[in-house]
C-alpha positions as YAML, in Angstrom:
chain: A
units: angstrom
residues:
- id: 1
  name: UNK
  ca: [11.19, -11.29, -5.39]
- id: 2
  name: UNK
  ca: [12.40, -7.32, -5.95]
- id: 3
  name: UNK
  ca: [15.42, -6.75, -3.76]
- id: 4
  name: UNK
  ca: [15.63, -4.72, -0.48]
- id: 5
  name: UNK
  ca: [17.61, -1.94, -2.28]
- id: 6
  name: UNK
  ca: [14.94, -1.91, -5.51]
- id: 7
  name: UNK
  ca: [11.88, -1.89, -2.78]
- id: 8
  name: UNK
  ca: [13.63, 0.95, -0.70]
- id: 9
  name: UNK
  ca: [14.33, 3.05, -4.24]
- id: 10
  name: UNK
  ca: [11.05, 2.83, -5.58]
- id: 11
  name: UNK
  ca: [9.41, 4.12, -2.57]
- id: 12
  name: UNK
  ca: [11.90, 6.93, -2.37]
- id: 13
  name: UNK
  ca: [10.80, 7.81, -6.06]
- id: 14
  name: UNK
  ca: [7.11, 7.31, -5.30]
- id: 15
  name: UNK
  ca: [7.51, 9.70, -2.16]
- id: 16
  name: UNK
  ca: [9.15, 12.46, -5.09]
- id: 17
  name: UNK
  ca: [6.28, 11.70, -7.05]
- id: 18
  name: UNK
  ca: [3.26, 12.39, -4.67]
- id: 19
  name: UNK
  ca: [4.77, 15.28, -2.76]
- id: 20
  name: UNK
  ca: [5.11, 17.06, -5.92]
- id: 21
  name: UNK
  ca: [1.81, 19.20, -7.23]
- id: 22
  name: UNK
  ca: [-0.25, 16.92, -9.76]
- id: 23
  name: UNK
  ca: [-3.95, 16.61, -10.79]
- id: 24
  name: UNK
  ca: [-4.93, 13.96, -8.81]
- id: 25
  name: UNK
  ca: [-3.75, 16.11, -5.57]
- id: 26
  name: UNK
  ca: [-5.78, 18.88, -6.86]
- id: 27
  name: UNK
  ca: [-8.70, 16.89, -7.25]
- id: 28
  name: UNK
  ca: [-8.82, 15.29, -3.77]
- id: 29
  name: UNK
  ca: [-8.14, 18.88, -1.99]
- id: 30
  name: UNK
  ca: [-10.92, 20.57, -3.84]
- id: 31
  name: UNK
  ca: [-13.50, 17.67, -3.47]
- id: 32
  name: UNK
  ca: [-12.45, 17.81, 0.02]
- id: 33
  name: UNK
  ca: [-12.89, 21.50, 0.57]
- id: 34
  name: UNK
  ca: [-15.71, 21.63, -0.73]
- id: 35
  name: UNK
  ca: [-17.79, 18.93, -0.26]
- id: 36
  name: UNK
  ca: [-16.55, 17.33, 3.05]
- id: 37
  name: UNK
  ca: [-13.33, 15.26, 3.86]
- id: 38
  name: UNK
  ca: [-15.63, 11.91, 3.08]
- id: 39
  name: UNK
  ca: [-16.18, 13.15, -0.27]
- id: 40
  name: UNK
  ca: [-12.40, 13.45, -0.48]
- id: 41
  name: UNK
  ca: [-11.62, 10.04, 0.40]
- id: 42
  name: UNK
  ca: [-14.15, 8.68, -1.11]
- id: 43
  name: UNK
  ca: [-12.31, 10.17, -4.41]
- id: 44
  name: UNK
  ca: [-8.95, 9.14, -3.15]
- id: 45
  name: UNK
  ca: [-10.27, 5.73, -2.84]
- id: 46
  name: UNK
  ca: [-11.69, 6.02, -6.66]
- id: 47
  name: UNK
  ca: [-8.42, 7.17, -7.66]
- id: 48
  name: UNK
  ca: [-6.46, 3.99, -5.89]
- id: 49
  name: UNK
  ca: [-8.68, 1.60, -7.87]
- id: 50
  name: UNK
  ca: [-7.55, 3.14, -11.03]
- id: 51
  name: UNK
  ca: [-4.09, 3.52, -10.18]
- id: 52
  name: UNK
  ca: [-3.77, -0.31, -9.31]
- id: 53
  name: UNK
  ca: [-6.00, -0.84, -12.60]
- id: 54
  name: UNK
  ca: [-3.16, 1.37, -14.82]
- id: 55
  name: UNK
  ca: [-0.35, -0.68, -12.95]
- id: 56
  name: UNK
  ca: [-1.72, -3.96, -14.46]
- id: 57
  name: UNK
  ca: [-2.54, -2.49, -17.88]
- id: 58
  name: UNK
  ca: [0.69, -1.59, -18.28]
- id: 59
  name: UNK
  ca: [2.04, -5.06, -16.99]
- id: 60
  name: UNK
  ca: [-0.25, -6.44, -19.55]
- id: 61
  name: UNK
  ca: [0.89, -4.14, -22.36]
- id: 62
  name: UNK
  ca: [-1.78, -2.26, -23.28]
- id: 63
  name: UNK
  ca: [-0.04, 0.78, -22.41]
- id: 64
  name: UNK
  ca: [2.65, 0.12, -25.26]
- id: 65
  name: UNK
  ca: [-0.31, -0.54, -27.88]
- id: 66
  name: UNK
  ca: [-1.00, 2.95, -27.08]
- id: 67
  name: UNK
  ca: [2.10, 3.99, -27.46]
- id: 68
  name: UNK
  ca: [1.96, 2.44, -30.38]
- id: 69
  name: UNK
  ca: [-1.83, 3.76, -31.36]
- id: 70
  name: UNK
  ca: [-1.53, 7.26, -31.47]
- id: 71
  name: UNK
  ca: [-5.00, 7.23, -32.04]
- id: 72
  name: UNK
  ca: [-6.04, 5.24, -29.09]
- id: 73
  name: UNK
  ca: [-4.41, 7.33, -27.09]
- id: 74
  name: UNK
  ca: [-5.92, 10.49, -28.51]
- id: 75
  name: UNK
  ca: [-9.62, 9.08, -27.90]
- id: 76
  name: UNK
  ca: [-8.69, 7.93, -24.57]
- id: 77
  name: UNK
  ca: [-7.49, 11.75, -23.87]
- id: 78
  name: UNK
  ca: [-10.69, 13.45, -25.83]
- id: 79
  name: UNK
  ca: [-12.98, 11.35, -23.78]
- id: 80
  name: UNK
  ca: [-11.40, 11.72, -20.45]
- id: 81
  name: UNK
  ca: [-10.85, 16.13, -21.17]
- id: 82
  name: UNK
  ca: [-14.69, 15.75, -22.33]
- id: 83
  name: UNK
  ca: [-15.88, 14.05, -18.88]
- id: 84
  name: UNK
  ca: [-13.60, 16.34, -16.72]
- id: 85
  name: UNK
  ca: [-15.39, 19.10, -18.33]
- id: 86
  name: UNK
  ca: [-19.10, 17.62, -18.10]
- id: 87
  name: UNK
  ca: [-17.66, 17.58, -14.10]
- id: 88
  name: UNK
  ca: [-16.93, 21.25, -14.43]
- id: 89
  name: UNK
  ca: [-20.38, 22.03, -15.91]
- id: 90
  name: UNK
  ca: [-21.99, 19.75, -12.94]
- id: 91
  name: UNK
  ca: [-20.39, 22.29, -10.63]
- id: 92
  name: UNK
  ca: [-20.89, 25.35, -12.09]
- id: 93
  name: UNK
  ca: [-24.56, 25.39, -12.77]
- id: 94
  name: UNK
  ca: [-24.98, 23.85, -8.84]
- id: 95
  name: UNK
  ca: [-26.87, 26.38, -7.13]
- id: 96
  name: UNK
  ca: [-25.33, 28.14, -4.05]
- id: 97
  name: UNK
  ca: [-25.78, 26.49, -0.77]
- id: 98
  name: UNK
  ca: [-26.02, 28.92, 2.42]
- id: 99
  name: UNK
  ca: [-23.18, 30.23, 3.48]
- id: 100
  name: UNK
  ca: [-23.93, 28.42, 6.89]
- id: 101
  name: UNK
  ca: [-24.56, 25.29, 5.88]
- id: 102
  name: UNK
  ca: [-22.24, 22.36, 5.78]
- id: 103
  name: UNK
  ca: [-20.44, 20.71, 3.05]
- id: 104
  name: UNK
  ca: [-23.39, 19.05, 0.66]
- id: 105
  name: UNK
  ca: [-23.76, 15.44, 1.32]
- id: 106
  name: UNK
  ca: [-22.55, 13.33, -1.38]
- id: 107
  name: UNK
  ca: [-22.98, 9.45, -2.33]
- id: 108
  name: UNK
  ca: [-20.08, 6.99, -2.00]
- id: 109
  name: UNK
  ca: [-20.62, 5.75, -5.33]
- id: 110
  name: UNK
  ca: [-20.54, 9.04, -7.30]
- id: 111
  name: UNK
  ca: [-17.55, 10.38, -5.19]
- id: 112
  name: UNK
  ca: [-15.25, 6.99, -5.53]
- id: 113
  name: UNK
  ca: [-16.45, 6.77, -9.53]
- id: 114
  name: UNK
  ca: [-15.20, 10.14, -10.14]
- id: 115
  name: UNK
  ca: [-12.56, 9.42, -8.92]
- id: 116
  name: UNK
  ca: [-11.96, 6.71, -10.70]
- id: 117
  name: UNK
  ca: [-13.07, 7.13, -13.90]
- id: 118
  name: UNK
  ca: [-10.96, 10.53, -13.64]
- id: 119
  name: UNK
  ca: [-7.52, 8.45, -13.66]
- id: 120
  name: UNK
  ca: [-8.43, 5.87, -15.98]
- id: 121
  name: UNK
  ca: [-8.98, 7.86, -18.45]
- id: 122
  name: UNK
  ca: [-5.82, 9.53, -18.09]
- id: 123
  name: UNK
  ca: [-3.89, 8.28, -20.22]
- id: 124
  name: UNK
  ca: [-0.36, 10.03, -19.60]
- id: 125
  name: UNK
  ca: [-1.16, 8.32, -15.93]
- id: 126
  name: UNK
  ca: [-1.26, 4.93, -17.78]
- id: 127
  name: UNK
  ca: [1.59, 5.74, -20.09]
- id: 128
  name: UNK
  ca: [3.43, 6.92, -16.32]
- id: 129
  name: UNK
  ca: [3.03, 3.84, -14.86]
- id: 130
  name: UNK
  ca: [4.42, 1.99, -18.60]
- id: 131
  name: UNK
  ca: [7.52, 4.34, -18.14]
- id: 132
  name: UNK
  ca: [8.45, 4.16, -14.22]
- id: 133
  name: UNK
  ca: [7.79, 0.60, -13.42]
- id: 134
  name: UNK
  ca: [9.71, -1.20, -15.50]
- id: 135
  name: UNK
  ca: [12.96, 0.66, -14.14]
- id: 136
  name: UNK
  ca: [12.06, -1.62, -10.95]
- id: 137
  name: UNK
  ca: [10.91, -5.07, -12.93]
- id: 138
  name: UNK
  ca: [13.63, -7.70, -13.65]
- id: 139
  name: UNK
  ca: [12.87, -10.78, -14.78]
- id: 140
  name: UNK
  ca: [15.79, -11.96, -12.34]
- id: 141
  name: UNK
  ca: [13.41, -11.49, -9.60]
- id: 142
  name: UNK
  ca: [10.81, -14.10, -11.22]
- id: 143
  name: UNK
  ca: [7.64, -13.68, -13.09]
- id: 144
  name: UNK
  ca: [6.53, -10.29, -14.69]
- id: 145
  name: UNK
  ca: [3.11, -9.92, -13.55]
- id: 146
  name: UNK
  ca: [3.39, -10.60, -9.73]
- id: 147
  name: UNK
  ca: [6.00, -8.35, -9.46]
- id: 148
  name: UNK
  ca: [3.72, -5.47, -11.36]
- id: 149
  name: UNK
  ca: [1.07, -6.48, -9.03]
- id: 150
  name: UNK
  ca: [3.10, -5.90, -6.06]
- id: 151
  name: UNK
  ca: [5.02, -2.68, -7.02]
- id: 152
  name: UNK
  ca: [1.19, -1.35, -7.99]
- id: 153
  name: UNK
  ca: [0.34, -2.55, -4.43]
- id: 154
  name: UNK
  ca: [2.79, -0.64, -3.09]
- id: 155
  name: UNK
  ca: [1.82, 2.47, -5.37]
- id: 156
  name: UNK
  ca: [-1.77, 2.70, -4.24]
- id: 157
  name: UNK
  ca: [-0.59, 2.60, -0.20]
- id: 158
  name: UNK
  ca: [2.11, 5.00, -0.78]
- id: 159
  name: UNK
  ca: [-0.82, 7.21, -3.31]
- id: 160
  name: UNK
  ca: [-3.91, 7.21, -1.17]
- id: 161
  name: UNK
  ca: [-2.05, 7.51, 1.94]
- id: 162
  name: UNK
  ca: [-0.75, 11.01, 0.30]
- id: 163
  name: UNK
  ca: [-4.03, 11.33, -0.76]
- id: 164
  name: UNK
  ca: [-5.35, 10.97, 2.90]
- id: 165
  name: UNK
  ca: [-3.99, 13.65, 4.24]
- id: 166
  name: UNK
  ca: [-4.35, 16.09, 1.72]
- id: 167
  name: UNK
  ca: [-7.96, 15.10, 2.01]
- id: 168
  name: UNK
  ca: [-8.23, 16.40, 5.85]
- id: 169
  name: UNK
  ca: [-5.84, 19.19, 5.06]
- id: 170
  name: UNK
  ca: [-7.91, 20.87, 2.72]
- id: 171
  name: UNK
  ca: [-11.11, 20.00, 5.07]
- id: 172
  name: UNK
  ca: [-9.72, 21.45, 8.10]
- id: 173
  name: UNK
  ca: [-8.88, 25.03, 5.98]
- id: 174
  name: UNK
  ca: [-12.19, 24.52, 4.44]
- id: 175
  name: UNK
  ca: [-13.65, 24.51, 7.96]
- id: 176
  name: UNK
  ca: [-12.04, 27.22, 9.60]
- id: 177
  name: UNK
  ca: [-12.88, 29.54, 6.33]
- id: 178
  name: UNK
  ca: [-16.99, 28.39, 6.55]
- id: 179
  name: UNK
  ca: [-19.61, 30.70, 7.09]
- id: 180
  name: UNK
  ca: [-17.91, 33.03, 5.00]
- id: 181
  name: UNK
  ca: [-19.81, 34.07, 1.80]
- id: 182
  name: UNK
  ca: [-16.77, 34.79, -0.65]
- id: 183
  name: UNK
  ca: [-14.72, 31.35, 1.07]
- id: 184
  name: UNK
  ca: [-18.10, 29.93, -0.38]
- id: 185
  name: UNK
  ca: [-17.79, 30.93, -3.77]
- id: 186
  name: UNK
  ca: [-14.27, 29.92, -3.90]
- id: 187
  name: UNK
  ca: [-14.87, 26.57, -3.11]
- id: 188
  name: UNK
  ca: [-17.16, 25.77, -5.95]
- id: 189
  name: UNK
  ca: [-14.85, 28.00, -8.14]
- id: 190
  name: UNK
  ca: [-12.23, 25.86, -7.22]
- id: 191
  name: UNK
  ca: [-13.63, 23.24, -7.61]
- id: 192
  name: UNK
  ca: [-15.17, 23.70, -10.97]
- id: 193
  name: UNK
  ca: [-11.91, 25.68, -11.61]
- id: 194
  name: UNK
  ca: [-9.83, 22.46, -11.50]
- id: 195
  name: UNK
  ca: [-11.99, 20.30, -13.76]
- id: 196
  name: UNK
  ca: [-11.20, 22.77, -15.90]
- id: 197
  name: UNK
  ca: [-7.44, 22.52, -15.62]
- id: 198
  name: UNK
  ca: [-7.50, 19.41, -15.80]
- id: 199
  name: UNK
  ca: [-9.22, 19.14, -19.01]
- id: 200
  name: UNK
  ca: [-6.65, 21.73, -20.58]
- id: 201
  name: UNK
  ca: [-3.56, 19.75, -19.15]
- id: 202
  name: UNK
  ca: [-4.99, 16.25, -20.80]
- id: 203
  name: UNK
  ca: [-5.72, 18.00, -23.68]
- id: 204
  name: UNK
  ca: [-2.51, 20.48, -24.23]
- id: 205
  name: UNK
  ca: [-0.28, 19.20, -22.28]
...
């Protein structure tokens, strides 16, 4: 079992990590703002699943094959950039909604698997987890694997709580900007905007 001192460190670190600007944040503000704050948990709860799923990879080792397989981890990043930007497209070619009308209406399934399938196939989020959570892993404290599984426990609470309340944050400004035409155009901009960025950062970053 991880010490008191380990448990109190990590969170401390996974605090740093969230408050700090990152693609994932960007994604669950501008689903939020622009397609409701249920589409933006609904994507924060696709981006928990993968998150845990990353946590146990990496407890498993798949992250250090690779590390180890450049070229695994190149097709892993092609394919991820290439769905972000088949998002982008999705958004881009939507046609305008009225500038009265409320956030569309999405379904739970398509907002948690973007979500999802957005962080898994992130690799550098993968390779993150690889890096970071052994600092906390010892096998002093017992078996490998149920201590992964708890400090990726931890990770998702700490994540989608973050995650949370970015999610009503960006509805609330959302909100108080509707019924304006150009606050309409931004959203989907935005929105489309950071699929986009995202794309670039897997890719070139």
């Amino acid at each position: 079992m991880l010490s008191l001192s380990a448990l109190s460190l990590y969170l401390a670190a996974l605090v740093a990590v969230y408050v700090l600007p990152g693609p994932d944040m960007a994604m669950v503000m501008a689903t939020s703002a622009s397609r409701g704050v249920g589409a933006g948990l609904l994507t924060a709860l696709g981006i928990a699943a993968s998150r845990f799923l990353h946590v146990m990879m990496s407890g498993l080792g798949l992250a250090a094959l690779m590390a180890t397989h450049p070229m695994l981890f190149s097709a892993v990043r092609w394919i991820g950039a290439g769905y972000l930007l088949w998002l982008a497209w999705k958004v881009i070619r939507a046609q305008p909604a009225p500038a009265d009308a409320p956030p569309a209406a999405e379904s739970t399934r398509a907002a948690i698997a973007r979500g999802f399938l957005t962080n898994l196939l992130n690799p550098k989020a993968l390779m993150f987890c690889a890096l970071f959570l052994p600092q906390f892993v010892s096998p002093a404290h017992g078996a490998l694997l149920p201590q992964f599984a708890l400090l990726g426990a931890i990770l998702v609470a700490v994540g989608l709580s973050f995650d949370t309340a970015y999610a009503f944050a960006a509805s609330g400004l959302a909100r108080r900007l509707q019924g304006r035409r150009p606050a309409a155009k931004l959203q989907k901009s935005l929105l489309g905007g950071v699929f986009v960025a995202m794309a670039g950062r897997l890719i070139f970053g």
